[in-house]
Amino acid sequence: KTIDNATRMDVNNLDMFVTNHGSYAWDLTTGNSGLIYPKGSTKTAVFAAGPWIGAKVAGDIRIAVGEYSQEFSPGPMAGGTFQPDNARFKNYKIVRGDVTSYDYVNWPVQDGAPVDSLGNPALLGDAMIWSVYNDADPSVHTNDAGFTDPLGVEIQQSTFAFNRAGALGNIIFIRYKLINKGGNQLDSMFVSAWSDPDLGGFTDDLVGCDTTLSLGYCYNATNSDAQYGGATPAVGFDFFRGPIVPTGTPGVNDTLGMGSFNKYINGTDPHSSNETYNYMLGLNSDGTPVHVFGDTTQPI
């Protein structure tokens, strides 16, 4: 398959690997962490990340995960399923001011790549990577956290960033366009931003969330880190704009924020589609609610 693991979003202070089959912030070529901060250093803030999708089809849970293995294949769907491999299904990276690059000139409009009113590549930010992939190939659903029949979802991914001072210089945006092309009715569907955030030295990381900002974050437990020393950053995943859904009132929509935040430590990874789906719902892996301090006598 046309697996593209080497493209990097590196237009600002961050340097992040982006693939064309779901995984990002992971250097799959070497197996090392894939989000370098600051750019040009050897310090890393995230080991790996990717999307999780879970839904029910006729009452049965179906999962597609992008984590330590990817249950997605490059390319768009056609005829309700995946297409044979094509070199065209690669990452396309365009940069502001460069209209002569191969990727700009060969922008894959036919595969869903966005264009402006003139039909030119619709650049977001100062640099953008666009790719499309899907979960329709049953042969790649081999991760024990998934291992179900495909959902039949195509994902068009735009990864972009701004070369600016201030906060924008420390942000990478990822915009997903999910299209149900498999012919299945997907009920109770959830989409998660999964990550293994090794913030410098990985033995002293803590995580939390801010429900008012739809933000999940990772920070250092002490004022000293094996990589960053005493100036340890924090790293976060923020739903700037979640899914847009109808409210039941004609013409009125709602934008969903973060529906749940969950974490698990090494050794408590999900090992079935049911466990993965429960984690996505904000529950323990066995489907029981999460209590304060893990104590069932404490509040949920």
Short mmCIF file of C-alpha atoms in Angstrom, two decimals:
data_model
loop_
_atom_site.label_atom_id
_atom_site.label_comp_id
_atom_site.label_asym_id
_atom_site.label_seq_id
_atom_site.Cartn_x
_atom_site.Cartn_y
_atom_site.Cartn_z
CA LYS A 1 0.00 0.00 0.00
CA THR A 2 1.02 3.62 -0.49
CA ILE A 3 1.91 4.13 3.15
CA ASP A 4 3.27 7.64 3.71
CA ASN A 5 4.90 7.90 7.14
CA ALA A 6 7.49 10.62 6.52
CA THR A 7 5.53 13.84 5.96
CA ARG A 8 5.98 16.46 8.67
CA MET A 9 4.07 19.52 9.77
CA ASP A 10 6.96 21.76 10.73
CA VAL A 11 6.01 25.30 9.73
CA ASN A 12 6.09 26.72 13.28
CA ASN A 13 7.61 25.76 16.64
CA LEU A 14 6.28 22.20 16.39
CA ASP A 15 7.56 19.37 14.20
CA MET A 16 5.02 16.55 13.87
CA PHE A 17 4.90 13.42 11.74
CA VAL A 18 1.65 12.99 9.77
CA THR A 19 0.71 9.80 7.92
CA ASN A 20 -1.96 8.97 5.34
CA HIS A 21 -3.53 6.13 7.32
CA GLY A 22 -4.67 7.64 10.60
CA SER A 23 -1.55 7.80 12.74
CA TYR A 24 0.07 11.12 13.56
CA ALA A 25 2.63 12.41 16.08
CA TRP A 26 4.47 9.08 15.79
CA ASP A 27 7.63 8.43 13.78
CA LEU A 28 6.61 5.05 12.39
CA THR A 29 9.85 4.72 10.44
CA THR A 30 12.00 4.60 13.58
CA GLY A 31 9.34 3.82 16.18
CA ASN A 32 10.24 6.95 18.12
CA SER A 33 8.09 9.76 19.47
CA GLY A 34 6.63 11.87 16.70
CA LEU A 35 5.93 15.35 18.08
CA ILE A 36 9.12 17.34 18.55
CA TYR A 37 9.00 20.52 20.64
CA PRO A 38 10.68 22.84 20.19
CA LYS A 39 11.39 22.21 16.51
CA GLY A 40 15.07 21.53 15.89
CA SER A 41 15.62 19.93 19.29
CA THR A 42 15.57 16.28 20.31
CA LYS A 43 12.85 16.85 22.91
CA THR A 44 9.46 15.26 22.32
CA ALA A 45 6.03 15.92 23.81
CA VAL A 46 3.87 13.17 22.26
CA PHE A 47 4.76 9.59 21.38
CA ALA A 48 1.77 8.72 19.16
CA ALA A 49 -1.80 9.75 18.36
CA GLY A 50 -4.68 8.98 16.04
CA PRO A 51 -8.46 8.85 15.69
CA TRP A 52 -10.75 6.24 17.19
CA ILE A 53 -14.23 5.64 15.78
CA GLY A 54 -16.87 3.54 17.47
CA ALA A 55 -20.51 2.91 16.56
CA LYS A 56 -23.19 0.24 16.58
CA VAL A 57 -24.39 -1.48 13.42
CA ALA A 58 -27.61 -3.43 13.97
CA GLY A 59 -26.78 -3.42 17.68
CA ASP A 60 -23.22 -4.72 17.30
CA ILE A 61 -20.21 -2.57 18.20
CA ARG A 62 -17.80 -1.77 15.40
CA ILE A 63 -14.50 -0.04 16.00
CA ALA A 64 -11.71 1.48 13.93
CA VAL A 65 -8.60 2.58 15.79
CA GLY A 66 -5.47 4.48 14.90
CA GLU A 67 -2.97 3.82 17.68
CA TYR A 68 -0.05 1.36 17.84
CA SER A 69 -1.44 -0.24 14.70
CA GLN A 70 -3.81 1.39 12.23
CA GLU A 71 -7.13 -0.06 11.10
CA PHE A 72 -7.27 2.45 8.24
CA SER A 73 -6.02 2.22 4.65
CA PRO A 74 -4.96 5.09 2.37
CA GLY A 75 -7.37 6.39 -0.24
CA PRO A 76 -11.05 7.22 -0.66
CA MET A 77 -13.86 4.68 -0.81
CA ALA A 78 -15.78 3.83 -3.97
CA GLY A 79 -18.82 1.62 -4.46
CA GLY A 80 -19.23 1.27 -0.71
CA THR A 81 -15.77 -0.20 -0.10
CA PHE A 82 -12.03 0.45 -0.29
CA GLN A 83 -10.20 0.86 -3.58
CA PRO A 84 -7.12 -0.93 -4.90
CA ASP A 85 -3.91 0.77 -3.89
CA ASN A 86 -2.85 3.79 -5.92
CA ALA A 87 0.25 5.97 -5.65
CA ARG A 88 -2.13 8.93 -5.73
CA PHE A 89 -3.31 8.10 -2.19
CA LYS A 90 -0.33 9.82 -0.55
CA ASN A 91 0.00 12.86 1.67
CA TYR A 92 -0.22 16.18 -0.17
CA LYS A 93 1.61 19.08 1.48
CA ILE A 94 1.21 22.66 0.28
CA VAL A 95 2.86 25.80 1.63
CA ARG A 96 1.69 29.39 1.38
CA GLY A 97 3.30 31.19 -1.57
CA ASP A 98 4.36 28.03 -3.44
CA VAL A 99 2.00 27.35 -6.35
CA THR A 100 4.47 25.33 -8.45
CA SER A 101 5.13 22.35 -6.15
CA TYR A 102 4.14 18.85 -7.30
CA ASP A 103 1.51 18.56 -4.59
CA TYR A 104 -0.06 21.93 -5.45
CA VAL A 105 -0.14 21.21 -9.19
CA ASN A 106 -1.43 17.63 -8.69
CA TRP A 107 -3.90 18.44 -5.91
CA PRO A 108 -6.26 15.39 -5.81
CA VAL A 109 -9.58 17.14 -6.27
CA GLN A 110 -11.06 13.88 -7.58
CA ASP A 111 -10.44 12.27 -4.19
CA GLY A 112 -12.08 15.05 -2.18
CA ALA A 113 -9.20 17.47 -1.60
CA PRO A 114 -10.72 20.90 -0.84
CA VAL A 115 -10.54 23.76 -3.36
CA ASP A 116 -11.38 27.45 -3.28
CA SER A 117 -13.86 29.32 -5.47
CA LEU A 118 -11.33 29.34 -8.32
CA GLY A 119 -10.70 25.61 -8.13
CA ASN A 120 -7.25 26.01 -6.58
CA PRO A 121 -6.10 24.08 -3.49
CA ALA A 122 -7.86 25.55 -0.45
CA LEU A 123 -4.91 26.20 1.84
CA LEU A 124 -5.58 26.51 5.56
CA GLY A 125 -2.87 28.15 7.63
CA ASP A 126 0.65 28.67 6.25
CA ALA A 127 1.17 24.98 5.49
CA MET A 128 -1.30 22.12 5.11
CA ILE A 129 -1.12 18.36 4.66
CA TRP A 130 -4.16 16.69 3.12
CA SER A 131 -4.87 12.99 2.89
CA VAL A 132 -7.83 10.62 2.73
CA TYR A 133 -8.16 7.16 4.22
CA ASN A 134 -10.87 4.69 5.22
CA ASP A 135 -11.59 1.72 7.46
CA ALA A 136 -13.36 -0.38 4.80
CA ASP A 137 -10.66 -3.03 4.30
CA PRO A 138 -11.43 -5.86 6.75
CA SER A 139 -7.88 -7.23 6.43
CA VAL A 140 -6.42 -4.30 8.41
CA HIS A 141 -8.87 -4.62 11.34
CA THR A 142 -6.34 -6.63 13.32
CA ASN A 143 -5.78 -4.52 16.45
CA ASP A 144 -7.22 -6.34 19.46
CA ALA A 145 -8.67 -3.01 20.64
CA GLY A 146 -10.83 -3.14 17.51
CA PHE A 147 -10.86 -6.35 15.46
CA THR A 148 -14.42 -5.88 14.15
CA ASP A 149 -16.04 -5.65 10.76
CA PRO A 150 -15.47 -2.24 9.13
CA LEU A 151 -17.79 0.67 9.78
CA GLY A 152 -17.41 1.89 6.20
CA VAL A 153 -16.20 5.40 7.03
CA GLU A 154 -13.99 7.59 4.87
CA ILE A 155 -11.90 10.25 6.61
CA GLN A 156 -10.58 13.30 4.80
CA GLN A 157 -7.91 14.90 6.98
CA SER A 158 -6.53 18.43 6.76
CA THR A 159 -3.55 19.05 9.05
CA PHE A 160 -2.46 22.70 9.11
CA ALA A 161 -0.52 25.24 11.11
CA PHE A 162 0.43 28.91 11.16
CA ASN A 163 3.96 30.32 11.16
CA ARG A 164 3.14 33.02 13.69
CA ALA A 165 4.37 34.38 16.99
CA GLY A 166 2.47 33.69 20.19
CA ALA A 167 0.10 30.81 20.82
CA LEU A 168 -0.53 30.04 17.13
CA GLY A 169 3.15 29.21 16.78
CA ASN A 170 2.65 26.31 19.21
CA ILE A 171 -0.51 24.81 17.68
CA ILE A 172 -1.21 22.28 14.95
CA PHE A 173 -4.80 21.95 13.77
CA ILE A 174 -6.35 18.74 12.47
CA ARG A 175 -9.71 18.91 10.71
CA TYR A 176 -11.54 15.67 9.96
CA LYS A 177 -14.33 15.23 7.44
CA LEU A 178 -16.01 11.88 8.10
CA ILE A 179 -18.30 10.40 5.45
CA ASN A 180 -20.35 7.23 5.86
CA LYS A 181 -19.83 5.49 2.52
CA GLY A 182 -20.29 1.89 3.62
CA GLY A 183 -24.07 1.65 3.51
CA ASN A 184 -24.37 0.87 7.23
CA GLN A 185 -26.56 2.86 9.60
CA LEU A 186 -24.13 3.93 12.32
CA ASP A 187 -25.88 4.37 15.65
CA SER A 188 -24.48 5.73 18.93
CA MET A 189 -21.35 6.88 17.15
CA PHE A 190 -18.40 8.39 18.98
CA VAL A 191 -15.12 9.80 17.68
CA SER A 192 -12.13 10.09 20.00
CA ALA A 193 -8.73 11.73 19.81
CA TRP A 194 -6.48 8.97 21.17
CA SER A 195 -2.94 9.79 22.22
CA ASP A 196 0.02 8.38 24.08
CA PRO A 197 1.51 11.68 25.31
CA ASP A 198 5.03 11.00 26.53
CA LEU A 199 5.86 14.49 27.72
CA GLY A 200 9.64 14.37 27.71
CA GLY A 201 10.46 11.67 30.24
CA PHE A 202 7.37 9.46 30.30
CA THR A 203 7.56 8.17 33.90
CA ASP A 204 6.20 11.30 35.58
CA ASP A 205 3.29 12.40 33.38
CA LEU A 206 -0.16 13.31 34.68
CA VAL A 207 -3.32 13.99 32.68
CA GLY A 208 -6.52 15.93 33.18
CA CYS A 209 -9.26 17.75 31.34
CA ASP A 210 -11.05 21.10 31.30
CA THR A 211 -14.68 20.43 30.41
CA THR A 212 -15.38 24.13 29.79
CA LEU A 213 -12.71 24.23 27.06
CA SER A 214 -13.23 20.69 25.68
CA LEU A 215 -9.55 20.22 26.43
CA GLY A 216 -7.60 17.17 27.49
CA TYR A 217 -4.02 17.78 28.59
CA CYS A 218 -0.84 16.19 29.86
CA TYR A 219 1.59 17.85 32.27
CA ASN A 220 4.65 16.97 34.32
CA ALA A 221 4.23 15.74 37.89
CA THR A 222 7.31 17.62 39.11
CA ASN A 223 9.30 20.74 38.26
CA SER A 224 12.01 18.62 36.71
CA ASP A 225 11.82 16.37 33.65
CA ALA A 226 14.36 13.96 32.17
CA GLN A 227 14.23 15.75 28.79
CA TYR A 228 12.97 19.25 29.47
CA GLY A 229 14.60 19.85 32.83
CA GLY A 230 12.94 22.62 34.83
CA ALA A 231 11.14 24.22 31.86
CA THR A 232 8.66 21.47 31.10
CA PRO A 233 5.80 22.35 28.74
CA ALA A 234 2.30 20.94 28.81
CA VAL A 235 0.56 19.44 25.76
CA GLY A 236 -3.15 19.42 25.06
CA PHE A 237 -5.79 18.17 22.64
CA ASP A 238 -8.62 20.66 22.24
CA PHE A 239 -11.88 20.17 20.36
CA PHE A 240 -12.03 23.69 18.92
CA ARG A 241 -15.10 22.65 16.96
CA GLY A 242 -16.76 19.32 17.49
CA PRO A 243 -19.39 17.57 15.37
CA ILE A 244 -22.31 19.67 14.18
CA VAL A 245 -25.60 17.86 14.82
CA PRO A 246 -29.31 18.69 14.43
CA THR A 247 -31.14 19.69 17.61
CA GLY A 248 -34.58 18.50 16.55
CA THR A 249 -35.65 22.03 15.69
CA PRO A 250 -35.64 22.46 11.90
CA GLY A 251 -32.72 24.59 10.75
CA VAL A 252 -31.13 24.74 14.21
CA ASN A 253 -27.90 22.83 14.82
CA ASP A 254 -25.68 22.33 17.84
CA THR A 255 -21.90 21.95 17.98
CA LEU A 256 -20.86 19.20 20.33
CA GLY A 257 -17.95 19.65 22.68
CA MET A 258 -15.94 17.00 24.49
CA GLY A 259 -18.35 14.28 25.57
CA SER A 260 -15.90 12.34 27.71
CA PHE A 261 -12.28 12.21 28.79
CA ASN A 262 -10.58 9.02 29.82
CA LYS A 263 -7.15 7.64 30.49
CA TYR A 264 -5.53 4.29 31.02
CA ILE A 265 -2.00 3.35 31.94
CA ASN A 266 0.28 0.76 30.40
CA GLY A 267 -1.14 -2.68 31.13
CA THR A 268 -4.78 -1.58 31.16
CA ASP A 269 -5.04 -1.03 27.41
CA PRO A 270 -8.33 -2.18 25.88
CA HIS A 271 -8.17 -5.70 24.47
CA SER A 272 -11.59 -5.91 22.83
CA SER A 273 -14.00 -3.71 20.93
CA ASN A 274 -16.31 -3.62 23.96
CA GLU A 275 -13.52 -2.33 26.21
CA THR A 276 -12.51 0.30 23.64
CA TYR A 277 -16.09 1.50 23.24
CA ASN A 278 -16.51 1.72 27.01
CA TYR A 279 -13.38 3.86 27.28
CA MET A 280 -14.77 6.11 24.53
CA LEU A 281 -17.98 6.53 26.54
CA GLY A 282 -16.00 7.69 29.57
CA LEU A 283 -16.48 4.45 31.48
CA ASN A 284 -14.10 1.88 32.89
CA SER A 285 -13.15 -0.82 30.43
CA ASP A 286 -15.73 -3.21 31.93
CA GLY A 287 -18.53 -0.67 31.43
CA THR A 288 -18.81 0.44 35.05
CA PRO A 289 -18.79 4.17 35.86
CA VAL A 290 -15.61 5.96 36.90
CA HIS A 291 -15.66 7.05 40.54
CA VAL A 292 -13.56 9.66 42.34
CA PHE A 293 -10.25 8.03 43.35
CA GLY A 294 -11.52 4.76 41.89
CA ASP A 295 -13.56 4.30 45.08
CA THR A 296 -17.12 3.08 44.46
CA THR A 297 -18.26 4.77 47.67
CA GLN A 298 -17.23 8.12 46.16
CA PRO A 299 -19.27 10.07 43.59
CA ILE A 300 -19.27 9.16 39.87
#
